PDB file of C-alpha atoms and ligand atoms in Angstrom:
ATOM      1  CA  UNK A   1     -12.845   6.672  15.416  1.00 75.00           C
ATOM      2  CA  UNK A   2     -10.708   4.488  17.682  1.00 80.00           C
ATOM      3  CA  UNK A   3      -7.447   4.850  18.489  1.00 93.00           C
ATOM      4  CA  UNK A   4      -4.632   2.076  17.699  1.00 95.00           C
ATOM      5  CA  UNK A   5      -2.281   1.847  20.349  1.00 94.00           C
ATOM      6  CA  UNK A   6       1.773   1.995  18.675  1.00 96.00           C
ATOM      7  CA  UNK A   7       4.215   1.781  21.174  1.00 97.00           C
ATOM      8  CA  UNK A   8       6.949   4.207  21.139  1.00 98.00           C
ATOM      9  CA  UNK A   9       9.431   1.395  20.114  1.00 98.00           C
ATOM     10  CA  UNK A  10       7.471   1.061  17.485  1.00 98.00           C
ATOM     11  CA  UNK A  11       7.655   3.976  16.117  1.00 98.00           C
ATOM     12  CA  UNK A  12      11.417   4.372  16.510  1.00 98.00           C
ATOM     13  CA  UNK A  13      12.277   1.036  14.880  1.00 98.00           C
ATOM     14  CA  UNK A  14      10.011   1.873  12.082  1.00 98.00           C
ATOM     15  CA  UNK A  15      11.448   5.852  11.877  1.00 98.00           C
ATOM     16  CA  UNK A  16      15.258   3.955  11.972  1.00 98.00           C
ATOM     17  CA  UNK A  17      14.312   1.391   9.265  1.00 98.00           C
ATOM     18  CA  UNK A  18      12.469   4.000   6.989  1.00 98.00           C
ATOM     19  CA  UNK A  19      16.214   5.671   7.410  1.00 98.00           C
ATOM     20  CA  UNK A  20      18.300   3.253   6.028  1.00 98.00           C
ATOM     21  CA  UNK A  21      16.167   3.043   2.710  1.00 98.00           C
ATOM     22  CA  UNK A  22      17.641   4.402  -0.330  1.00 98.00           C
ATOM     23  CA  UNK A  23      17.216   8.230  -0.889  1.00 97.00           C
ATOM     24  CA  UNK A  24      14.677   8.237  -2.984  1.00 98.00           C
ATOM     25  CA  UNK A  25      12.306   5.456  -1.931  1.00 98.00           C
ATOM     26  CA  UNK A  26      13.022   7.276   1.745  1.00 98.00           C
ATOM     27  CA  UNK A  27      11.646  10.704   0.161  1.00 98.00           C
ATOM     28  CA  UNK A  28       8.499   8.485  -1.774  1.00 98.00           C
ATOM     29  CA  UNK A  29       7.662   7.349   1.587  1.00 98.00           C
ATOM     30  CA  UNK A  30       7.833  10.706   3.767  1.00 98.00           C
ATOM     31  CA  UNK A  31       5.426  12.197   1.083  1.00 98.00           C
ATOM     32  CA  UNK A  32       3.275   9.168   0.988  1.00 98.00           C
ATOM     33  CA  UNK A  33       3.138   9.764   5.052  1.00 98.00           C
ATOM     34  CA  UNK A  34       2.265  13.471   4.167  1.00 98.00           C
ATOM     35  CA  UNK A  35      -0.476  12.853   2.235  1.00 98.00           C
ATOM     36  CA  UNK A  36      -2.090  10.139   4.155  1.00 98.00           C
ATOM     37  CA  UNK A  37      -2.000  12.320   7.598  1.00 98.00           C
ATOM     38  CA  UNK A  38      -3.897  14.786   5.485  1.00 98.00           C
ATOM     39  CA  UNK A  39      -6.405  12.450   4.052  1.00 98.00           C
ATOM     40  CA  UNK A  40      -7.101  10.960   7.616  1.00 98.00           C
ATOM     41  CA  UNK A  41      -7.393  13.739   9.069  1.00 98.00           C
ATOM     42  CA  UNK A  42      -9.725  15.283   6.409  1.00 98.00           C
ATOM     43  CA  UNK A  43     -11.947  11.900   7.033  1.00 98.00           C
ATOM     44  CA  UNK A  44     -11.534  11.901  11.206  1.00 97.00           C
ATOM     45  CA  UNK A  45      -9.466   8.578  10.899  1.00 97.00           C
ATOM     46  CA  UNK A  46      -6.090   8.095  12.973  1.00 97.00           C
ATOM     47  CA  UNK A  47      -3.655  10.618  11.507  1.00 98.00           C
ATOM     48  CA  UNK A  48      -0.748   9.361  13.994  1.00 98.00           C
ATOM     49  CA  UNK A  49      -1.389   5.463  13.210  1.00 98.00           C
ATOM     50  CA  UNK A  50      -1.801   5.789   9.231  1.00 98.00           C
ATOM     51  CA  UNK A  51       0.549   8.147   8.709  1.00 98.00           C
ATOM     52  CA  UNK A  52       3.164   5.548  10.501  1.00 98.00           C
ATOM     53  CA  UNK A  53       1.757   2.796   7.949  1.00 98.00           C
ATOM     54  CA  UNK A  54       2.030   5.058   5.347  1.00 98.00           C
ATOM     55  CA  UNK A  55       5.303   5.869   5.538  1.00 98.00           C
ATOM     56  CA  UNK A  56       6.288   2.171   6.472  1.00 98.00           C
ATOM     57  CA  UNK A  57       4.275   0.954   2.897  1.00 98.00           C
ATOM     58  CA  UNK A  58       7.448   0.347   1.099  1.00 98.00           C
ATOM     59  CA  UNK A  59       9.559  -0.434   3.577  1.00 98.00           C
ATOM     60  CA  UNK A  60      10.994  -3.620   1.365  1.00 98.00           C
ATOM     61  CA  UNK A  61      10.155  -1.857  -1.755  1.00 98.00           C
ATOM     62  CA  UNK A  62      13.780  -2.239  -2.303  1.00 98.00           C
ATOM     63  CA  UNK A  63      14.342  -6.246  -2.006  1.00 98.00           C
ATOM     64  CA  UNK A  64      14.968  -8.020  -5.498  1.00 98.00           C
ATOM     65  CA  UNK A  65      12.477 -10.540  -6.783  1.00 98.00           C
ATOM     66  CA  UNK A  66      14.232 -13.366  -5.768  1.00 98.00           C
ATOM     67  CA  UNK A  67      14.380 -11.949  -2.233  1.00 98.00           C
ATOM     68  CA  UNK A  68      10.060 -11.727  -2.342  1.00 98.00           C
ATOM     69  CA  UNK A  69      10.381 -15.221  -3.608  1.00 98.00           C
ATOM     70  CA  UNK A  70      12.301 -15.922  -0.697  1.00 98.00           C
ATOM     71  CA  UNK A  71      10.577 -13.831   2.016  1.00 98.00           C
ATOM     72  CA  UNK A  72       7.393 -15.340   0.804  1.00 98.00           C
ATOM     73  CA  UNK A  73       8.257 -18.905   1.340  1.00 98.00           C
ATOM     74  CA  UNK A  74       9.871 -18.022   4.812  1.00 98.00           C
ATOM     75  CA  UNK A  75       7.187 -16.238   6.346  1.00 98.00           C
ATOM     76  CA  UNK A  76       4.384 -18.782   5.475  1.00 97.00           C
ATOM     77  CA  UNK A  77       2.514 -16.350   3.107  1.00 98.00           C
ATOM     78  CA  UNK A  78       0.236 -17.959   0.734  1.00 97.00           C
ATOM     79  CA  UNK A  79       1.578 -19.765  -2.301  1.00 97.00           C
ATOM     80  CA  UNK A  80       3.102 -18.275  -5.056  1.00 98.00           C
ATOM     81  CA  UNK A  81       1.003 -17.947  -8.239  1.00 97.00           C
ATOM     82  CA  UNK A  82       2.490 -18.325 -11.699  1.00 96.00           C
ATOM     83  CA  UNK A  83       1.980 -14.599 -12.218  1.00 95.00           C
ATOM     84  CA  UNK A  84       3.655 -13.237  -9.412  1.00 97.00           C
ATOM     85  CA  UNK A  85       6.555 -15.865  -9.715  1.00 97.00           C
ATOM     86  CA  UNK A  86       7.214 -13.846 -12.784  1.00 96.00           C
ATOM     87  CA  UNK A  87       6.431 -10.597 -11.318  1.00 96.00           C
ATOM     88  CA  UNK A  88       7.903 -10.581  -8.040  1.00 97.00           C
ATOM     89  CA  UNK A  89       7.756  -6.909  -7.293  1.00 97.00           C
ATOM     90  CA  UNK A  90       4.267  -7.377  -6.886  1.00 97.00           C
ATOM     91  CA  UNK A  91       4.957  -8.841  -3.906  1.00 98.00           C
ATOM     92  CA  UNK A  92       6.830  -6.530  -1.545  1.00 98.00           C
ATOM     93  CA  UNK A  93       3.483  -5.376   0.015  1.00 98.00           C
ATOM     94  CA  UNK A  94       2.765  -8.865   1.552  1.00 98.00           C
ATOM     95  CA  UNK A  95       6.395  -9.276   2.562  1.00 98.00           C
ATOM     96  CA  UNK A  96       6.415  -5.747   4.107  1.00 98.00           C
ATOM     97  CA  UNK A  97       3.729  -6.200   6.033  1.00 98.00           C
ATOM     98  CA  UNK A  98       5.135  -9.642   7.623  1.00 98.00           C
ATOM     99  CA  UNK A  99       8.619  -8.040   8.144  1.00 98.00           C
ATOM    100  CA  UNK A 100       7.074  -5.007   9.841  1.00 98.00           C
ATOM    101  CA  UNK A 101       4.776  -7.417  11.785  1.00 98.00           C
ATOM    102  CA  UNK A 102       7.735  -9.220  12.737  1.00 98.00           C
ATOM    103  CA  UNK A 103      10.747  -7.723  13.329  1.00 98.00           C
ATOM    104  CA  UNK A 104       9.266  -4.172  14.016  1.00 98.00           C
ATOM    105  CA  UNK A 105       6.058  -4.868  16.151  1.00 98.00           C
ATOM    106  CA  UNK A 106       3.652  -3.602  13.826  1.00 98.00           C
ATOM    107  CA  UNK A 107       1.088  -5.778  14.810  1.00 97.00           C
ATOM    108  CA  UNK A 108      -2.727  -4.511  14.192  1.00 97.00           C
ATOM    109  CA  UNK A 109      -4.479  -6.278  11.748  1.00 98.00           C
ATOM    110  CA  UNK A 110      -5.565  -3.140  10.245  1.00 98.00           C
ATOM    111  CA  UNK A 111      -2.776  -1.720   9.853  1.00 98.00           C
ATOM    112  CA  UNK A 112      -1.198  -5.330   8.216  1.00 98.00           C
ATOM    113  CA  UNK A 113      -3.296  -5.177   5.907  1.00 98.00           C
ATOM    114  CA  UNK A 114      -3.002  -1.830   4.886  1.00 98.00           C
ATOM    115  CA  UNK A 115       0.774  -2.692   3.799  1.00 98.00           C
ATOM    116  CA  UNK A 116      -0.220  -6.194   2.467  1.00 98.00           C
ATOM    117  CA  UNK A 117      -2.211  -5.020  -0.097  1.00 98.00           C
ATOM    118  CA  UNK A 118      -1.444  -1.516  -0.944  1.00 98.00           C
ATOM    119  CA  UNK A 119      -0.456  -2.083  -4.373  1.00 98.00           C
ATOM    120  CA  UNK A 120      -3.061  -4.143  -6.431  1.00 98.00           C
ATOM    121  CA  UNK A 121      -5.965  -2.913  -3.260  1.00 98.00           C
ATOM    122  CA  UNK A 122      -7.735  -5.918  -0.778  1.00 98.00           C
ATOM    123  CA  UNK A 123      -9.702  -8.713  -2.503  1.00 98.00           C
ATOM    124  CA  UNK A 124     -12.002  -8.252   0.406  1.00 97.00           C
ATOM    125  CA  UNK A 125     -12.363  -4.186  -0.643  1.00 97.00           C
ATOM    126  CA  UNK A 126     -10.770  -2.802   2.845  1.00 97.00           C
ATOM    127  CA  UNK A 127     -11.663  -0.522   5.245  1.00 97.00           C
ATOM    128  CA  UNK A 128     -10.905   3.368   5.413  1.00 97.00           C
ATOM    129  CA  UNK A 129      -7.334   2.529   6.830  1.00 98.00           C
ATOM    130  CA  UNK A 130      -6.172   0.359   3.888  1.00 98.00           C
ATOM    131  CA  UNK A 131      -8.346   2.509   1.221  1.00 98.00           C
ATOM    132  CA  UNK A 132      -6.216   6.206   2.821  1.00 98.00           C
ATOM    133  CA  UNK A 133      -2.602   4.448   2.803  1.00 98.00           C
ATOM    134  CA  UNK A 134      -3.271   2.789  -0.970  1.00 98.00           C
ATOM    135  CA  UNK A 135      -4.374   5.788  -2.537  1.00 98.00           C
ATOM    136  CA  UNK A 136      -1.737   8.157  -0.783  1.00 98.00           C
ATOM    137  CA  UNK A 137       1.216   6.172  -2.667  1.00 98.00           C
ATOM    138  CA  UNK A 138      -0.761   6.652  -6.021  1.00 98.00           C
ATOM    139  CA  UNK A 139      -1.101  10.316  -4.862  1.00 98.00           C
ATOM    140  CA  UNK A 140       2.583  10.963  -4.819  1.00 98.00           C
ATOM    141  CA  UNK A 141       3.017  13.793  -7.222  1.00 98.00           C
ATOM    142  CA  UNK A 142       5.910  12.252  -8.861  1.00 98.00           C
ATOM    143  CA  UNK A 143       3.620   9.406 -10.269  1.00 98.00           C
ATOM    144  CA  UNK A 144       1.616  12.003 -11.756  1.00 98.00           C
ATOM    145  CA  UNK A 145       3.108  10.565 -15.481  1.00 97.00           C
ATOM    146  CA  UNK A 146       1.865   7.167 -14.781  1.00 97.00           C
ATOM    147  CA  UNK A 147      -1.433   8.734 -13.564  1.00 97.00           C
ATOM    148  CA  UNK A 148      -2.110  11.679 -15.225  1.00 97.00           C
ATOM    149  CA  UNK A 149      -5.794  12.261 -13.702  1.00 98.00           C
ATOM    150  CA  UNK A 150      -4.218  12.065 -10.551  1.00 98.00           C
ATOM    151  CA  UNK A 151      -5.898  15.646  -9.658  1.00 98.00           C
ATOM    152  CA  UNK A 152      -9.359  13.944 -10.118  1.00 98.00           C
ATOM    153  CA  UNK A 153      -7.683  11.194  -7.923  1.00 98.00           C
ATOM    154  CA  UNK A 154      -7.065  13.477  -5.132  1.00 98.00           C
ATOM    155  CA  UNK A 155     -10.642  15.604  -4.758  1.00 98.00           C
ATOM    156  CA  UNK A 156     -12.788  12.303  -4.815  1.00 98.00           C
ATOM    157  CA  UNK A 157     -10.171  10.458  -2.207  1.00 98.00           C
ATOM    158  CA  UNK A 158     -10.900  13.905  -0.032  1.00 98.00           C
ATOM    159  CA  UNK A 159     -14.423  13.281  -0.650  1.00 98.00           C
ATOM    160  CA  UNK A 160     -15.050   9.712  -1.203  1.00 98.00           C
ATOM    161  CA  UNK A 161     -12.425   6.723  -0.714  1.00 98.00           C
ATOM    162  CA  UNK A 162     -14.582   3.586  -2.085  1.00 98.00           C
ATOM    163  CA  UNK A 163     -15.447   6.258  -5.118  1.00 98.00           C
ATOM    164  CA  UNK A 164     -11.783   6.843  -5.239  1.00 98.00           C
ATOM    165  CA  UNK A 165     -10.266   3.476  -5.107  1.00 98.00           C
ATOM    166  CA  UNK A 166     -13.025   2.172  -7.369  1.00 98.00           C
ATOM    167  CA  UNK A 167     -11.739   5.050 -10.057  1.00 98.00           C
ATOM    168  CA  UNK A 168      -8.443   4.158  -9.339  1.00 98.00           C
ATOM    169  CA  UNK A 169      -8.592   0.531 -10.070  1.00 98.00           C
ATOM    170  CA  UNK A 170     -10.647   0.933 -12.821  1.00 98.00           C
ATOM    171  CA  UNK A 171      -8.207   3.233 -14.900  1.00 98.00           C
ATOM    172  CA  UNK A 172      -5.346   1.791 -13.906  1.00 98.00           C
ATOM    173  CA  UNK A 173      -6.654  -1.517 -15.327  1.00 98.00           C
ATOM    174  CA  UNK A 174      -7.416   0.051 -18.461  1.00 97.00           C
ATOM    175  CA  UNK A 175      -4.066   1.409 -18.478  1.00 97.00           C
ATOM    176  CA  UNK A 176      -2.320  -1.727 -17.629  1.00 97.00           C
ATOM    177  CA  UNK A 177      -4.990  -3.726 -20.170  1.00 97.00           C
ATOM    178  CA  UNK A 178      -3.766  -0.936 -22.974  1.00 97.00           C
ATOM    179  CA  UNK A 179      -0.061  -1.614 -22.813  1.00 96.00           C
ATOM    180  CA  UNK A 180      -0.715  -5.211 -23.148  1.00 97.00           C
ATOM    181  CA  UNK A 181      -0.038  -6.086 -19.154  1.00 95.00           C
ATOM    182  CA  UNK A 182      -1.437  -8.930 -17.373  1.00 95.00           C
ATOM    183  CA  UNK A 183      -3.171  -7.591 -14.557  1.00 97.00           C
ATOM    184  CA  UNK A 184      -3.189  -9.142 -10.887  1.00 97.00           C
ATOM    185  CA  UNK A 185      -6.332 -11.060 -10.107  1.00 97.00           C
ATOM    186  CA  UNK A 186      -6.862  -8.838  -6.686  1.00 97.00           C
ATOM    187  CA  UNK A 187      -7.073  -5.795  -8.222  1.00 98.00           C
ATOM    188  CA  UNK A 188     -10.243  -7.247 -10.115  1.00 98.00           C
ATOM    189  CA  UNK A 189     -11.436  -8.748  -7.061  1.00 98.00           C
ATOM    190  CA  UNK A 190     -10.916  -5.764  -5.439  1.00 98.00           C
ATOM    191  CA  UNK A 191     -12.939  -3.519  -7.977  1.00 98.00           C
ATOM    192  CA  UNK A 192     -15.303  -6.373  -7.987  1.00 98.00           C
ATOM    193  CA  UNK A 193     -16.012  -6.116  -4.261  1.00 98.00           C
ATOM    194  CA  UNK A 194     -16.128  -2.463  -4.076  1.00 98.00           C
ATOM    195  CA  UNK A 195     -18.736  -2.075  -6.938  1.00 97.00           C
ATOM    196  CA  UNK A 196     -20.765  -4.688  -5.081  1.00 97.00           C
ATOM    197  CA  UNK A 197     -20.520  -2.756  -1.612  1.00 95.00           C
ATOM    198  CA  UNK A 198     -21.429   0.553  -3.482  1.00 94.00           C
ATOM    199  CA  UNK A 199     -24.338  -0.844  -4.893  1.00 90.00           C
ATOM    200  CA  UNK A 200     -23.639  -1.083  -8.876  1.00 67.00           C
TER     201      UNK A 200
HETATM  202  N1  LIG B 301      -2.969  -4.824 -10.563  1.00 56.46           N
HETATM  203  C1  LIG B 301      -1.757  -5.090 -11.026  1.00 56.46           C
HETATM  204  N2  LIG B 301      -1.559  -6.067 -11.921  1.00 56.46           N
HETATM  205  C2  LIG B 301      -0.333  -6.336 -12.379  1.00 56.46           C
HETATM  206  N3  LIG B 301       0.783  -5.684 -11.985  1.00 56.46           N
HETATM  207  C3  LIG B 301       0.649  -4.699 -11.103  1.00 56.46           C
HETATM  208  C4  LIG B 301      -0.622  -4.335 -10.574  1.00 56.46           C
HETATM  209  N4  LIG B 301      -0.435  -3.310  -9.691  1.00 56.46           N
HETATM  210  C5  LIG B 301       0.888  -3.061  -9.672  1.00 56.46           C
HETATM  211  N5  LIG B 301       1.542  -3.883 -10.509  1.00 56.46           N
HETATM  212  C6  LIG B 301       2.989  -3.949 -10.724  1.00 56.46           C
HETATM  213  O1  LIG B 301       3.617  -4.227  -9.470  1.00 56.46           O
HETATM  214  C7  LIG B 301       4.855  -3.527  -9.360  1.00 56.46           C
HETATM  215  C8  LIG B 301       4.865  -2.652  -8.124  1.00 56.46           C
HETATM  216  O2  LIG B 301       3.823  -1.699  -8.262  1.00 56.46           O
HETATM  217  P1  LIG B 301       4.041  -0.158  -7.952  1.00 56.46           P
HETATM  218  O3  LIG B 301       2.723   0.509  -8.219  1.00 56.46           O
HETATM  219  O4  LIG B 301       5.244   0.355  -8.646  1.00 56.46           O
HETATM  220  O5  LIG B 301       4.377  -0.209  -6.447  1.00 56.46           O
HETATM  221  P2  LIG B 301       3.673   0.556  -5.287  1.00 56.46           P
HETATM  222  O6  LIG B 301       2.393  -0.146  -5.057  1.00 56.46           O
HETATM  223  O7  LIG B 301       4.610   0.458  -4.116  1.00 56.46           O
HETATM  224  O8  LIG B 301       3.492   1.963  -5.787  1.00 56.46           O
HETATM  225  C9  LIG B 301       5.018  -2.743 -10.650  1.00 56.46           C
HETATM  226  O9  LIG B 301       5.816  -3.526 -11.506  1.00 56.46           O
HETATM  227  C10 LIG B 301       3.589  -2.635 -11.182  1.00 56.46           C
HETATM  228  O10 LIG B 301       3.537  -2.541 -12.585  1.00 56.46           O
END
């Protein structure tokens, strides 16, 4: 394992912003940082640098659609597709990770892309890093409704994080698929990419 260098200013900016987020998105994050510094550590990655990104994940969980939209277009992040026009909450991963980037120093690419694709999972199937932080937000026990074999969830990400995201996209596509949602293109692409690495 290497070590990613955070500055202490870092950390303090990020701690204050993390602060100033509503209660209960505040609360979602500090357990999503829990669960991450325990999954790191269980798989000898950097407990002190992913459990920063993990509690920094939805640090503009809280912006409106039309501030995405905005954010988006500001920051020079990739077009806007049809779908996520009309589903801008998909988007506060990408503009997280730019605002964190910018305005808070959180600079390794790594650790970037960790935020930036934390909800539908990387296109390019991610490294350990990005696979720990995404699954320890679907880990938090109060979206155990949404994702009821979350305890499954949890002993293969101890055990195995491709087998775990893989399981994780897969069912949560079915879910989405069964309530009649249209489902983000990375989150195939992701599955896609992760079945190929594994082999299937
Ligand atoms: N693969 C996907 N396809 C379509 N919509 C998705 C997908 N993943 C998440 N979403 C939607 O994006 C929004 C944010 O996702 P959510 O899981 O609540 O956030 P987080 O990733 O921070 O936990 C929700 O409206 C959710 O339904």
């Amino acid at each position: 394992m290497t070590t990613i260098e955070i500055s202490d200013r870092v950390v303090d900016r990020i701690h204050r912003r993390i602060r100033r987020l509503p209660p209960g998105l505040q609360e979602h994050c500090q357990r999503v940082e829990q669960i991450a510094r325990d999954l790191a550590e269980r798989h000898g990655q950097d407990v002190e640098a992913i459990g920063l990104t993990a509690l920094a994940h939805d640090a503009t969980k809280h912006f409106s659609g039309v501030e995405n939209l905005l954010r988006m277009e500001e920051y020079d992040l990739p077009p806007v597709t049809a779908f996520e026009r009309r589903n801008p909450a998909i988007l506060h991963g990408m503009v997280g990770a730019e605002l964190l980037k910018r305005e808070d120093g959180l600079r390794h690419p790594q650790l970037y892309n960790a935020v930036y694709w934390h909800t539908t999972g990387d296109p390019s199937g991610g490294d350990e890093i990005a696979h720990i932080v995404f699954l320890a937000d679907k880990l938090d026990p109060v979206k155990v409704k949404r994702y009821p074999w979350q305890a499954e969830l949890k002993e293969l990400a101890e055990n195995d994080l491709p087998s775990a995201m893989t399981m994780f996209l897969t069912r949560n596509v079915v879910r989405m698929l069964d309530k009649g949602s249209a489902i983000h293109p990375a989150a195939i692409e992701a599955r896609n990419t992760l079945l190929l690495e594994a082999g299937s």
